[in-house]
Every structure is written in structure tokens, then in C-alpha cells.
Amino acid sequence: KKADIGVTGLAVMGANLARNFAHHGYTVALHNRSSAKTDALIEEHGSEGDFIRTETMQELVDSLERPRRVLVMVKAGAPVDSVIEQLTPLLDEGDIIIDGGNSYFQDTRRRERECAQNGLHFVGVGVSGGEEGALNGPSIMPGGSEESYSTLGPMLEDISAKADDGAPCCAWISTDGAGHFVKMVHNGIEYADMQVIGEAHELLRSVAGLEPAEQADVFDEWNTTELSSYLIEITSQVLRQVDPKTGKPFIDIVADAAGQKGTGRWTVQEALELGSPVTAIAESVFARALSSSEPAMRKEAQEVLPAGIGDTTEDVVKDPEFVDDVRKALYASKLVSYAQGLDMLTMAGREYGWNLDLASIASLWRNGCIIRAELLNVIMAAYEGDKAPLNLLFAPEFVQSIEDALPAWRRVVARAVERGIPAPVFSSALAYYDALRRPRLNAALTQGLRDYFGAHTYKRVDDPDSSFHVLWSGDRSEVVS
Ligand code: NBP
């Protein structure tokens, strides 16, 4: 019997996806650059399903049913190009190469073009959910040609996570790099989700005086509200953890320097290219960068820079109303970060010719991935049918949520500022919200200044189709440019 799919690259992600396919009744051909990983997988998990061991790329290709499907799960970057180069001469027209790694979407676009020239389908697939998701059901974001999805899609849907209504957390996103792009923005939103939780944690401690274990109870309670999500759930677990060595709360023995693997940074870089104001994601990426900046600089800052506020320790009061204010600020800020991320998808869709279905994208983030949350059901519903709002925040249910949250959100940001507690996403999300709904922005002065020093011209409110310039160094009359 030939294999339904081949997997090359059997480190943790490839091995777990291979097992997931096998658990769903598929015959899976296994390949790895060095056969040790193949042998280890067969030895430890060979009895879980039908596997075919292969040693060379030729053997891998020969073992596959047509059209051949080869899932590449090697390290992102040059190794993916190297594997494509090895596979291309061995494959036939209509065969499908699938890249399930964390590839940069522009690489995926290039690889898709190159493979298409050789008559091959190249499908860049965003896979979210880490090792555990890969084994038991990830959220899957496939790009590539729609034609390739007709044979590949059902298999991916089988191994994907399922939402509460039974729908697979996998759907064709759009052509070429769209799947990897959506996965990238998912990760950006994940950064913002984690940052707003972090800001709430900080305020609950420094303003409301709640110890980590008490905060764990708060997060448990919040997990029964509209904030209900995987990240809120595990926040409670992390805050409740006690360090066995010192008996201190675990959170107090963890160094406060956040790491990052790059997808958040990619999201912001691409947002800058598109001119998409994903301020919540950007602040989250920069918050991590600041936390892990030169330790000597942070240390000296504590010594030399004044706070500009008096002793605030007396302000710490266990105030249940403030705790509830923080919950509302967190929710509103989270809504803004989703609105910004989804708007970025819309802008990218226009730029790259992808017809992105935001209801479907929200739907496949409902389970399997790190940002899985109740909220995604509501977002999906907001975009379903022909009632898609221009901005997520305009959906009537979210207008209502924001209206409910606004007084609390403003109080929390004001309190954070007064107390010198950084809350970059709470405050920048509020600034975005206020800017979005403001009738006139200070951009008019920016345009005036740009015209003054660089003759960059401006539009008039009463004549938006022409460009004008003031003869600043002459008689200051206006000319049509
Ligand atoms: P790694 O990213 O650690 O890559 C290891 C695999 O790449 C091994 O099989 C290795 O073969 C192979 N490889 C390398 Br390195 N260079 C190669 C080359 N030039 N030619 C052929 N094979 C090569 O594996 P991973 O942690 O399982 O991740 C796989 C992908 O999934 C990555 O893109 C990663 O970013 C992504 N990922 C996603 C998630 C998620 O949550 N979605 C989590 C973790 C990783 P060898 O055994 O012969 O050295």
C-alpha cells in the first residue's frame, strides 16, 4: 500500500503531525535528513498507525500515492529551500509540497511561484498550537492554490482541532503566502493578548495589592466572563504556581526579560510596510524588547531617573471595583488589538490580491491555537453573512461592550499614568480608539509643517481632489500644485 502523505523533517513538530495523520487512519511515509529521528519515531510510536520508513528522498517520493503530498517540517529558512530543491526533480506535475513550518510569507510567495513554474503545487500552511496541538489537533491555516486544497484540505481538516460546534479549525485562507501571513498576524495578536494580561497582572498587584495566588482566583473568575480563553486559564495556573526551591510565588523568581522568536516582529515590520496601525501588537513587541534590553541600562534607570510622584505605597487598596475596572480595560484593549489585526489582514488582502474571509479566519482560531477564546465565536458571528463591519469595533455587540467598558478603561489608564505603572497596550489601544472616532486629527498640522519645510503639499477640506502648496518663503499665497 502506498502512503497518503509523506512527512520530511521529524523533529518534534513533524513527528507529532505524522502521528496525528496516522491516528486518523492515513498511511504516512516518514523521512528525515538523518535517519536516527525516523527510527526513533518508528520505535516509540510505530504501533500507533501505518507508517512507511524511508531513508532517501527518492524512497519517500516512490512510497506516495498520486498526486503526491509531501509535508516539509524542517527548520524555517534555507533548509526549506534545500528540501524543495531536492524534491522538485523527483516529483511530477500536480504533486503537492506542503510547508507547515513557521516560514516568512514572502518566502512562501516566492516558493509558490518557483514551484508553479515546475508544475508543482506549493502550499504554505500556518500551523498553530505547538507540539501538543500538532499531535492532538492544531489550528491550520493553509494557503496555496485552491485546486490543491481539494485533495489536501480534507486531510488537514481531519487532523485539525474542532470548535465546540464541531467545525474543523482549518479552512483554505487564500492563494500563495496567505496562510503563513494569517499565522503571522495570529502570533502578533497572541503577543498583544499576553501583554494585556501582563498589564492587568501588574495593576492588580501594584494598585489593588493582590498577591499572585489571589490574582489566580481573579483570573479564574474572569475565565467565566467574556474574557474566557486559553491564555486567561493558564495565567491562573502560572500565578498559582509556587517555587519549590524558595517557597516564593513562581512568578517572582522568573527573570523579567521576555523572549521572542520573531513572528511578532515580522507582523510589525509588515504592518509598517502596509501602513497598518497595529499599535497594540507593536507596543507588545517593544514591551518585550524593553524588558530584555541591556540590564545595566534598566538598573541605572532605577537609580538616576525620578518617578515624579510621591510615595504611592499607601494607595494600595484591595478595591474590588478597581479589579473589575481592570477586567473591562483588558477586554476593551483586547478588542482593539483584534480590530487592528483583522484590519491589517484586510489591508494585506488588498495588497496581495487575497480575498480573505474574516469570519472563516476567526472561526479557525476558535480552537487548537494559543489565542483560542470565546470571543472568537462573537467575532466570527460579526463577520458572517453580508453584514461585515468596516472595523471590528463597529459591530453592534462590540460597540455595546466598549460603551460598557469605557469609563473603567479611562480610569485604569489614568491610574496607571498617575502611579507610574507602564500599561502601553491599555493606553495605546485607548489612544487608537479615541483617534479613530475623533472628527479632526492633529494630522492637519503635520501636513502644514510638511508643506512648510518640504513643499510636500496638502489637500483642502473644501477641495479634497487637488493638492496645494503655500509659498512660505514668498508672499505666502496658496498655489495649486
Ligand atoms: P526544527 O525547527 O528544530 O528543525 C529540525 C528539523 O529540520 C530536523 O528534522 C532537521 O533534520 C531538519 N533540517 C535542518 Br535543521 N536543516 C535541514 C536541511 N538543510 N535539510 C533537511 N532537513 C533539515 O524542528 P521543529 O521544532 O519540529 O519545527 C519545525 C517547524 O515548525 C519550524 O518551522 C518551526 O518554526 C515550526 N514550529 C512551529 C510551532 C508551532 O507552534 N506551530 C512550534 C514549534 C516549531 P536533522 O534531524 O537531520 O537535523
Short mmCIF file of C-alpha atoms and ligand atoms in Angstrom, two decimals:
data_model
loop_
_atom_site.label_atom_id
_atom_site.label_comp_id
_atom_site.label_asym_id
_atom_site.label_seq_id
_atom_site.Cartn_x
_atom_site.Cartn_y
_atom_site.Cartn_z
CA LYS A 1 0.00 0.00 0.00
CA LYS A 2 1.24 3.46 -0.87
CA ALA A 3 1.25 6.31 1.63
CA ASP A 4 -1.41 9.03 1.65
CA ILE A 5 1.14 11.61 2.74
CA GLY A 6 4.86 11.85 3.37
CA VAL A 7 6.47 13.86 6.13
CA THR A 8 10.08 15.00 5.87
CA GLY A 9 11.60 16.62 8.95
CA LEU A 10 10.78 14.56 12.02
CA ALA A 11 11.76 16.84 14.88
CA VAL A 12 9.00 17.42 17.40
CA MET A 13 6.51 19.18 15.09
CA GLY A 14 6.93 16.85 12.09
CA ALA A 15 6.83 13.73 14.27
CA ASN A 16 3.66 14.84 16.03
CA LEU A 17 1.89 15.82 12.81
CA ALA A 18 2.89 12.45 11.27
CA ARG A 19 1.40 10.65 14.29
CA ASN A 20 -1.72 12.82 14.10
CA PHE A 21 -2.23 11.78 10.43
CA ALA A 22 -1.66 8.13 11.37
CA HIS A 23 -4.15 8.37 14.26
CA HIS A 24 -6.71 9.47 11.67
CA GLY A 25 -6.18 6.35 9.57
CA TYR A 26 -3.77 7.73 6.98
CA THR A 27 -0.70 5.83 5.88
CA VAL A 28 2.26 8.11 6.48
CA ALA A 29 5.67 7.85 4.86
CA LEU A 30 8.43 9.09 7.14
CA HIS A 31 11.67 10.76 6.15
CA ASN A 32 14.34 12.77 7.91
CA ARG A 33 17.70 14.08 6.67
CA SER A 34 19.43 11.76 9.14
CA SER A 35 17.55 8.50 9.71
CA ALA A 36 18.02 8.47 13.50
CA LYS A 37 14.84 10.53 14.01
CA THR A 38 12.88 8.26 11.64
CA ASP A 39 14.00 5.17 13.54
CA ALA A 40 13.24 6.72 16.91
CA LEU A 41 9.74 7.64 15.80
CA ILE A 42 9.05 4.15 14.46
CA GLU A 43 10.46 2.55 17.56
CA GLU A 44 8.48 4.68 20.01
CA HIS A 45 5.24 5.18 18.11
CA GLY A 46 5.29 2.76 15.16
CA SER A 47 2.38 0.79 16.61
CA GLU A 48 0.07 3.85 16.59
CA GLY A 49 -0.73 3.56 12.89
CA ASP A 50 0.53 2.76 9.39
CA PHE A 51 3.97 4.21 8.79
CA ILE A 52 6.38 3.60 5.93
CA ARG A 53 10.04 4.13 6.79
CA THR A 54 12.11 5.74 4.04
CA GLU A 55 15.75 6.73 4.00
CA THR A 56 16.18 8.76 0.84
CA MET A 57 14.08 11.42 -0.83
CA GLN A 58 13.67 9.06 -3.78
CA GLU A 59 12.27 6.35 -1.48
CA LEU A 60 9.97 8.89 0.11
CA VAL A 61 8.61 10.02 -3.25
CA ASP A 62 8.28 6.44 -4.54
CA SER A 63 6.22 5.46 -1.49
CA LEU A 64 3.49 8.04 -2.15
CA GLU A 65 0.04 7.81 -3.71
CA ARG A 66 -0.56 10.35 -6.54
CA PRO A 67 -0.95 13.24 -6.52
CA ARG A 68 1.93 13.01 -4.10
CA ARG A 69 1.69 15.05 -0.93
CA VAL A 70 4.91 15.82 0.95
CA LEU A 71 4.74 17.75 4.19
CA VAL A 72 8.01 19.56 4.87
CA MET A 73 8.60 20.19 8.59
CA VAL A 74 12.23 21.24 8.62
CA LYS A 75 13.71 24.34 10.23
CA ALA A 76 12.32 27.51 8.64
CA GLY A 77 14.59 29.38 6.21
CA ALA A 78 17.29 27.90 3.95
CA PRO A 79 16.54 24.25 4.91
CA VAL A 80 13.08 24.59 3.33
CA ASP A 81 14.62 25.78 0.03
CA SER A 82 17.12 22.95 0.16
CA VAL A 83 14.37 20.34 0.63
CA ILE A 84 12.29 21.84 -2.21
CA GLU A 85 15.35 21.70 -4.43
CA GLN A 86 15.83 18.00 -3.64
CA LEU A 87 12.15 17.15 -4.12
CA THR A 88 11.45 19.09 -7.32
CA PRO A 89 13.21 16.80 -9.83
CA LEU A 90 11.65 13.73 -8.20
CA LEU A 91 8.04 14.93 -8.33
CA ASP A 92 5.53 15.04 -11.19
CA GLU A 93 3.08 17.66 -12.36
CA GLY A 94 0.23 18.17 -9.91
CA ASP A 95 2.14 16.87 -6.87
CA ILE A 96 1.94 18.98 -3.73
CA ILE A 97 4.73 20.22 -1.47
CA ILE A 98 3.39 21.48 1.84
CA ASP A 99 5.44 23.70 4.15
CA GLY A 100 3.97 23.50 7.64
CA GLY A 101 6.80 25.39 9.37
CA ASN A 102 6.93 28.99 10.52
CA SER A 103 8.06 30.36 7.18
CA TYR A 104 8.07 34.05 6.33
CA PHE A 105 5.14 34.65 3.97
CA GLN A 106 7.26 36.41 1.34
CA ASP A 107 9.44 33.28 1.12
CA THR A 108 6.24 31.27 0.67
CA ARG A 109 5.11 33.56 -2.16
CA ARG A 110 8.47 33.12 -3.89
CA ARG A 111 8.50 29.34 -3.40
CA GLU A 112 4.95 29.06 -4.71
CA ARG A 113 5.93 30.91 -7.89
CA GLU A 114 9.02 28.76 -8.37
CA CYS A 115 7.15 25.50 -7.78
CA ALA A 116 4.33 26.57 -10.12
CA GLN A 117 6.93 27.05 -12.86
CA ASN A 118 7.81 23.38 -12.36
CA GLY A 119 4.16 22.28 -12.46
CA LEU A 120 4.06 21.65 -8.71
CA HIS A 121 1.67 22.97 -6.09
CA PHE A 122 3.36 24.61 -3.14
CA VAL A 123 1.16 25.09 -0.11
CA GLY A 124 2.38 27.24 2.78
CA VAL A 125 0.43 26.20 5.85
CA GLY A 126 0.31 28.09 9.13
CA VAL A 127 0.12 25.59 11.98
CA SER A 128 -0.61 26.86 15.46
CA GLY A 129 -0.82 25.07 18.77
CA GLY A 130 2.74 23.99 19.41
CA GLU A 131 3.77 20.40 19.98
CA GLU A 132 0.60 19.44 21.76
CA GLY A 133 -1.59 20.91 19.03
CA ALA A 134 0.41 19.18 16.30
CA LEU A 135 -0.30 15.84 17.95
CA ASN A 136 -3.90 16.29 19.04
CA GLY A 137 -5.32 18.91 16.71
CA PRO A 138 -3.80 22.25 15.72
CA SER A 139 -5.40 25.29 14.15
CA ILE A 140 -4.39 25.08 10.48
CA MET A 141 -4.15 28.00 8.04
CA PRO A 142 -3.43 26.72 4.51
CA GLY A 143 -2.55 28.97 1.59
CA GLY A 144 -1.58 27.85 -1.91
CA SER A 145 -3.81 27.13 -4.85
CA GLU A 146 -7.48 26.41 -4.30
CA GLU A 147 -7.06 23.37 -6.54
CA SER A 148 -4.50 21.80 -4.19
CA TYR A 149 -6.91 22.29 -1.30
CA SER A 150 -9.45 19.98 -2.91
CA THR A 151 -7.24 16.94 -2.29
CA LEU A 152 -5.19 18.20 0.64
CA GLY A 153 -7.90 20.10 2.54
CA PRO A 154 -9.94 17.13 3.78
CA MET A 155 -6.81 15.54 5.28
CA LEU A 156 -5.81 18.75 7.03
CA GLU A 157 -9.36 19.24 8.29
CA ASP A 158 -9.30 15.69 9.70
CA ILE A 159 -6.21 16.31 11.83
CA SER A 160 -7.16 19.84 12.88
CA ALA A 161 -8.72 20.90 16.15
CA LYS A 162 -12.52 21.11 16.17
CA ALA A 163 -14.50 24.05 17.52
CA ASP A 164 -17.31 23.48 20.03
CA ASP A 165 -19.81 23.32 17.17
CA GLY A 166 -17.74 20.55 15.57
CA ALA A 167 -16.37 22.68 12.72
CA PRO A 168 -12.73 21.97 11.82
CA CYS A 169 -10.26 24.71 12.76
CA CYS A 170 -8.87 24.58 9.24
CA ALA A 171 -10.04 26.30 6.08
CA TRP A 172 -8.37 27.46 2.88
CA ILE A 173 -7.23 31.04 3.51
CA SER A 174 -6.27 32.23 0.03
CA THR A 175 -3.50 31.87 -2.53
CA ASP A 176 0.29 31.67 -2.15
CA GLY A 177 1.53 33.04 1.21
CA ALA A 178 -1.89 33.91 2.68
CA GLY A 179 -1.82 31.03 5.17
CA HIS A 180 1.59 31.95 6.56
CA PHE A 181 0.56 35.62 6.62
CA VAL A 182 -2.55 34.87 8.69
CA LYS A 183 -0.49 32.67 11.03
CA MET A 184 1.98 35.56 11.43
CA VAL A 185 -0.79 38.00 12.38
CA HIS A 186 -2.25 35.36 14.72
CA ASN A 187 1.10 35.35 16.50
CA GLY A 188 1.12 39.15 16.62
CA ILE A 189 -2.31 39.11 18.24
CA GLU A 190 -1.01 36.46 20.64
CA TYR A 191 1.74 38.89 21.69
CA ALA A 192 -0.90 41.57 22.40
CA ASP A 193 -3.14 39.11 24.27
CA MET A 194 -0.24 38.20 26.54
CA GLN A 195 0.80 41.82 27.03
CA VAL A 196 -2.69 42.98 28.11
CA ILE A 197 -2.83 40.10 30.57
CA GLY A 198 0.59 41.19 31.84
CA GLU A 199 -0.58 44.79 32.26
CA ALA A 200 -3.65 43.63 34.19
CA HIS A 201 -1.41 41.46 36.40
CA GLU A 202 0.88 44.39 37.14
CA LEU A 203 -2.01 46.71 38.04
CA LEU A 204 -3.71 44.08 40.19
CA ARG A 205 -0.50 43.78 42.14
CA SER A 206 0.73 47.36 42.35
CA VAL A 207 -2.59 49.17 42.63
CA ALA A 208 -5.01 46.59 44.01
CA GLY A 209 -2.40 44.87 46.20
CA LEU A 210 -3.32 41.35 45.16
CA GLU A 211 -0.70 38.66 45.66
CA PRO A 212 -0.18 36.20 42.78
CA ALA A 213 -2.33 33.46 44.37
CA GLU A 214 -5.14 35.97 44.94
CA GLN A 215 -4.79 37.08 41.33
CA ALA A 216 -5.09 33.46 40.23
CA ASP A 217 -8.57 33.46 41.79
CA VAL A 218 -9.38 36.68 39.92
CA PHE A 219 -8.26 35.19 36.61
CA ASP A 220 -10.29 32.04 37.32
CA GLU A 221 -13.33 34.24 37.79
CA TRP A 222 -12.54 36.26 34.66
CA ASN A 223 -12.34 32.99 32.77
CA THR A 224 -16.10 32.62 33.31
CA THR A 225 -16.76 36.01 31.62
CA GLU A 226 -16.42 37.27 28.04
CA LEU A 227 -12.63 37.01 28.61
CA SER A 228 -12.85 33.21 28.75
CA SER A 229 -9.81 31.89 26.88
CA TYR A 230 -6.87 29.54 27.00
CA LEU A 231 -4.41 32.31 27.91
CA ILE A 232 -6.55 33.58 30.82
CA GLU A 233 -6.90 29.98 32.02
CA ILE A 234 -3.16 29.30 32.01
CA THR A 235 -2.42 32.71 33.55
CA SER A 236 -4.22 31.48 36.64
CA GLN A 237 -2.09 28.30 36.63
CA VAL A 238 1.15 30.24 36.33
CA LEU A 239 0.18 32.75 39.05
CA ARG A 240 -0.81 29.96 41.44
CA GLN A 241 2.49 28.13 40.99
CA VAL A 242 4.88 28.20 43.97
CA ASP A 243 8.63 27.83 43.51
CA PRO A 244 9.62 24.65 45.35
CA LYS A 245 13.14 25.96 45.98
CA THR A 246 12.26 29.19 47.76
CA GLY A 247 8.59 28.83 48.61
CA LYS A 248 8.01 32.14 46.80
CA PRO A 249 5.38 32.66 44.11
CA PHE A 250 6.85 31.22 40.91
CA ILE A 251 6.24 34.49 39.07
CA ASP A 252 8.62 36.27 41.49
CA ILE A 253 11.57 34.01 40.72
CA VAL A 254 11.24 34.32 36.92
CA ALA A 255 13.60 36.88 35.35
CA ASP A 256 11.52 39.68 33.85
CA ALA A 257 13.12 39.64 30.38
CA ALA A 258 10.72 38.37 27.72
CA GLY A 259 11.99 36.35 24.77
CA GLN A 260 10.66 36.28 21.23
CA LYS A 261 11.18 34.10 18.20
CA GLY A 262 10.31 36.71 15.59
CA THR A 263 6.76 36.35 14.33
CA GLY A 264 5.58 39.35 16.37
CA ARG A 265 8.41 41.40 14.91
CA TRP A 266 7.50 40.24 11.38
CA THR A 267 3.92 41.31 11.96
CA VAL A 268 5.01 44.81 12.94
CA GLN A 269 7.53 45.07 10.11
CA GLU A 270 4.86 44.10 7.61
CA ALA A 271 2.35 46.44 9.26
CA LEU A 272 4.82 49.28 8.73
CA GLU A 273 5.09 48.33 5.06
CA LEU A 274 1.33 48.25 4.67
CA GLY A 275 0.79 51.42 6.76
CA SER A 276 -1.45 49.42 9.09
CA PRO A 277 -1.67 50.87 12.62
CA VAL A 278 -1.38 47.70 14.73
CA THR A 279 -0.35 49.72 17.76
CA ALA A 280 -1.29 47.04 20.31
CA ILE A 281 0.90 44.44 18.62
CA ALA A 282 3.75 46.92 18.12
CA GLU A 283 3.65 48.02 21.78
CA SER A 284 3.68 44.36 22.81
CA VAL A 285 6.74 43.60 20.70
CA PHE A 286 8.51 46.71 22.05
CA ALA A 287 7.49 45.88 25.64
CA ARG A 288 9.32 42.56 25.25
CA ALA A 289 12.29 44.35 23.70
CA LEU A 290 12.44 46.88 26.54
CA SER A 291 12.22 44.13 29.15
CA SER A 292 15.19 42.34 27.65
CA SER A 293 17.27 45.41 26.85
CA GLU A 294 20.73 45.95 28.35
CA PRO A 295 20.32 45.05 32.05
CA ALA A 296 22.78 47.75 33.07
CA MET A 297 20.56 50.39 31.47
CA ARG A 298 17.46 49.24 33.35
CA LYS A 299 19.46 49.14 36.58
CA GLU A 300 20.86 52.64 36.12
CA ALA A 301 17.44 53.97 35.15
CA GLN A 302 16.11 52.86 38.55
CA GLU A 303 18.91 54.77 40.24
CA VAL A 304 19.00 58.00 38.26
CA LEU A 305 15.54 58.60 36.82
CA PRO A 306 12.92 60.17 39.10
CA ALA A 307 9.35 58.89 39.22
CA GLY A 308 7.83 62.36 39.57
CA ILE A 309 5.31 61.03 42.05
CA GLY A 310 5.32 60.78 45.82
CA ASP A 311 5.23 57.61 47.87
CA THR A 312 2.39 55.61 46.44
CA THR A 313 2.57 52.56 48.66
CA GLU A 314 -0.32 53.90 50.71
CA ASP A 315 -2.50 53.93 47.61
CA VAL A 316 -2.53 50.15 47.52
CA VAL A 317 -6.04 49.11 48.45
CA LYS A 318 -7.88 45.90 47.86
CA ASP A 319 -10.64 47.52 45.91
CA PRO A 320 -12.99 45.09 44.12
CA GLU A 321 -14.25 47.92 41.93
CA PHE A 322 -10.76 48.60 40.63
CA VAL A 323 -10.31 44.89 39.95
CA ASP A 324 -13.46 44.97 37.85
CA ASP A 325 -12.24 48.13 36.10
CA VAL A 326 -9.08 46.26 35.11
CA ARG A 327 -11.14 43.42 33.67
CA LYS A 328 -13.03 45.88 31.49
CA ALA A 329 -9.86 47.69 30.41
CA LEU A 330 -8.32 44.34 29.49
CA TYR A 331 -11.33 43.35 27.41
CA ALA A 332 -11.58 46.67 25.59
CA SER A 333 -7.85 46.70 24.84
CA LYS A 334 -8.08 43.13 23.59
CA LEU A 335 -10.94 44.10 21.27
CA VAL A 336 -8.82 46.92 19.85
CA SER A 337 -5.89 44.61 19.24
CA TYR A 338 -8.15 42.16 17.35
CA ALA A 339 -9.73 45.02 15.40
CA GLN A 340 -6.26 46.23 14.42
CA GLY A 341 -5.02 42.74 13.50
CA LEU A 342 -8.08 42.00 11.37
CA ASP A 343 -7.82 45.40 9.69
CA MET A 344 -4.23 44.54 8.86
CA LEU A 345 -5.49 41.34 7.19
CA THR A 346 -7.94 43.38 5.14
CA MET A 347 -5.15 45.74 4.04
CA ALA A 348 -2.86 42.82 3.19
CA GLY A 349 -5.67 41.18 1.23
CA ARG A 350 -5.87 44.29 -0.93
CA GLU A 351 -2.10 44.50 -1.33
CA TYR A 352 -1.53 40.84 -2.22
CA GLY A 353 -4.78 40.04 -4.00
CA TRP A 354 -6.14 37.70 -1.32
CA ASN A 355 -9.87 37.52 -0.82
CA LEU A 356 -9.74 36.94 2.94
CA ASP A 357 -12.87 35.75 4.73
CA LEU A 358 -12.55 37.17 8.24
CA ALA A 359 -15.45 35.07 9.58
CA SER A 360 -13.66 31.92 8.44
CA ILE A 361 -10.32 33.09 9.87
CA ALA A 362 -11.91 33.89 13.26
CA SER A 363 -13.62 30.51 13.08
CA LEU A 364 -10.40 28.55 12.71
CA TRP A 365 -8.77 30.39 15.62
CA ARG A 366 -11.52 29.12 17.92
CA ASN A 367 -9.62 26.02 18.98
CA GLY A 368 -6.21 24.40 18.71
CA CYS A 369 -4.22 27.63 18.79
CA ILE A 370 -2.87 29.79 21.59
CA ILE A 371 -5.39 32.64 21.16
CA ARG A 372 -8.41 30.30 21.31
CA ALA A 373 -11.19 32.08 23.15
CA GLU A 374 -14.93 32.54 23.50
CA LEU A 375 -14.51 35.95 21.90
CA LEU A 376 -13.68 34.35 18.55
CA ASN A 377 -17.22 32.97 18.30
CA VAL A 378 -18.52 36.51 18.64
CA ILE A 379 -16.00 37.88 16.13
CA MET A 380 -16.91 35.13 13.68
CA ALA A 381 -20.60 35.98 14.02
CA ALA A 382 -19.85 39.68 13.48
CA TYR A 383 -18.33 38.94 10.06
CA GLU A 384 -20.76 36.27 8.92
CA GLY A 385 -23.16 36.84 6.07
CA ASP A 386 -23.16 40.21 4.35
CA LYS A 387 -23.06 42.34 7.50
CA ALA A 388 -19.26 42.56 7.78
CA PRO A 389 -18.35 45.74 9.66
CA LEU A 390 -15.69 48.05 8.20
CA ASN A 391 -13.89 47.77 11.54
CA LEU A 392 -14.50 45.04 14.12
CA LEU A 393 -15.29 47.70 16.74
CA PHE A 394 -18.31 48.81 14.67
CA ALA A 395 -20.15 45.50 15.14
CA PRO A 396 -23.12 46.38 17.36
CA GLU A 397 -22.20 43.89 20.11
CA PHE A 398 -18.71 45.40 20.35
CA VAL A 399 -19.98 48.99 20.32
CA GLN A 400 -22.02 47.93 23.33
CA SER A 401 -19.07 46.21 25.05
CA ILE A 402 -16.83 49.22 24.55
CA GLU A 403 -19.51 51.58 25.81
CA ASP A 404 -19.81 49.46 28.96
CA ALA A 405 -16.05 49.36 29.41
CA LEU A 406 -15.05 52.93 28.55
CA PRO A 407 -15.35 54.71 31.92
CA ALA A 408 -13.44 51.88 33.60
CA TRP A 409 -10.85 51.79 30.78
CA ARG A 410 -10.17 55.53 31.16
CA ARG A 411 -9.95 55.23 34.96
CA VAL A 412 -7.46 52.38 34.72
CA VAL A 413 -5.23 54.17 32.20
CA ALA A 414 -5.35 57.37 34.28
CA ARG A 415 -4.48 55.43 37.42
CA ALA A 416 -1.59 53.69 35.70
CA VAL A 417 -0.22 57.02 34.49
CA GLU A 418 -0.61 58.67 37.91
CA ARG A 419 1.12 55.76 39.59
CA GLY A 420 3.95 55.47 37.06
CA ILE A 421 2.98 51.95 36.07
CA PRO A 422 3.58 51.22 32.39
CA ALA A 423 0.45 49.98 30.62
CA PRO A 424 1.49 50.53 26.99
CA VAL A 425 -1.25 48.49 25.34
CA PHE A 426 -4.10 49.61 27.63
CA SER A 427 -3.15 53.21 26.92
CA SER A 428 -2.21 53.00 23.24
CA ALA A 429 -5.35 50.98 22.47
CA LEU A 430 -7.37 53.74 24.11
CA ALA A 431 -5.46 56.37 22.12
CA TYR A 432 -6.23 54.43 18.92
CA TYR A 433 -9.88 54.26 19.88
CA ASP A 434 -10.03 57.99 20.63
CA ALA A 435 -8.16 58.86 17.44
CA LEU A 436 -10.39 56.65 15.32
CA ARG A 437 -13.55 58.39 16.43
CA ARG A 438 -12.18 61.94 16.53
CA PRO A 439 -13.63 64.30 13.92
CA ARG A 440 -10.33 66.17 13.35
CA LEU A 441 -6.82 64.83 13.95
CA ASN A 442 -3.62 66.77 14.50
CA ALA A 443 -2.54 65.39 11.12
CA ALA A 444 -3.62 68.78 9.71
CA LEU A 445 -0.71 70.45 11.47
CA THR A 446 1.64 67.68 10.34
CA GLN A 447 0.59 68.42 6.75
CA GLY A 448 1.10 72.15 7.31
CA LEU A 449 4.60 71.57 8.65
CA ARG A 450 5.46 69.15 5.83
CA ASP A 451 4.34 71.72 3.31
CA TYR A 452 6.41 74.42 5.06
CA PHE A 453 9.74 72.62 5.19
CA GLY A 454 9.46 70.25 2.25
CA ALA A 455 6.76 71.58 -0.10
CA HIS A 456 5.02 68.23 0.37
CA THR A 457 1.61 69.86 -0.39
CA TYR A 458 -1.73 69.40 1.34
CA LYS A 459 -5.37 68.85 0.44
CA ARG A 460 -8.07 71.32 1.41
CA VAL A 461 -11.14 70.24 3.35
CA ASP A 462 -13.23 72.11 0.77
CA ASP A 463 -11.32 70.74 -2.26
CA PRO A 464 -10.06 67.22 -1.49
CA ASP A 465 -9.18 66.30 -5.08
CA SER A 466 -6.37 68.80 -5.68
CA SER A 467 -3.06 69.37 -3.96
CA PHE A 468 -1.99 72.80 -2.72
CA HIS A 469 1.16 74.48 -1.54
CA VAL A 470 1.76 77.77 0.27
CA LEU A 471 4.66 79.93 -0.96
CA TRP A 472 6.06 80.02 2.59
CA SER A 473 9.24 81.89 1.73
CA GLY A 474 7.45 84.21 -0.71
CA ASP A 475 4.23 86.08 -0.26
CA ARG A 476 2.54 83.11 1.46
CA SER A 477 -0.15 82.86 -1.13
CA GLU A 478 -1.59 79.47 -2.00
CA VAL A 479 -0.88 77.77 -5.30
CA VAL A 480 -2.34 74.67 -6.85
CA SER A 481 0.40 72.10 -7.05
P1 NBP B 1 13.28 22.44 13.94
O1 NBP B 1 12.87 23.78 13.51
O2 NBP B 1 14.13 22.31 15.17
O3 NBP B 1 14.06 21.73 12.73
C1 NBP B 1 14.65 20.47 12.88
C2 NBP B 1 14.39 19.62 11.65
O4 NBP B 1 14.90 20.28 10.48
C3 NBP B 1 15.11 18.29 11.73
O5 NBP B 1 14.30 17.31 11.18
C4 NBP B 1 16.37 18.53 10.90
O6 NBP B 1 16.93 17.37 10.39
C5 NBP B 1 15.77 19.36 9.81
N1 NBP B 1 16.75 20.10 8.99
C6 NBP B 1 17.58 21.12 9.31
BR1 NBP B 1 17.76 21.83 10.99
N2 NBP B 1 18.30 21.57 8.30
C7 NBP B 1 17.95 20.80 7.26
C8 NBP B 1 18.35 20.75 5.92
N3 NBP B 1 19.25 21.62 5.43
N4 NBP B 1 17.79 19.83 5.12
C9 NBP B 1 16.89 18.96 5.58
N5 NBP B 1 16.45 18.95 6.86
C10 NBP B 1 16.98 19.86 7.69
O7 NBP B 1 12.01 21.47 14.08
P2 NBP B 1 10.63 21.76 14.84
O8 NBP B 1 10.86 22.40 16.15
O9 NBP B 1 9.89 20.47 14.77
O10 NBP B 1 9.91 22.82 13.90
C11 NBP B 1 9.59 22.58 12.54
C12 NBP B 1 8.92 23.82 12.00
O11 NBP B 1 7.75 24.06 12.75
C13 NBP B 1 9.75 25.09 12.10
O12 NBP B 1 9.46 25.93 11.03
C14 NBP B 1 9.26 25.73 13.36
O13 NBP B 1 9.43 27.13 13.37
C15 NBP B 1 7.82 25.35 13.34
N6 NBP B 1 7.29 25.26 14.69
C16 NBP B 1 6.03 25.57 14.88
C17 NBP B 1 5.49 25.51 16.12
C18 NBP B 1 4.08 25.85 16.26
O14 NBP B 1 3.60 26.03 17.35
N7 NBP B 1 3.40 25.93 15.16
C19 NBP B 1 6.20 25.11 17.23
C20 NBP B 1 7.47 24.77 17.03
C21 NBP B 1 8.01 24.86 15.74
P3 NBP B 1 18.09 16.57 11.20
O15 NBP B 1 17.37 15.72 12.20
O16 NBP B 1 18.76 15.76 10.16
O17 NBP B 1 18.97 17.60 11.83
#
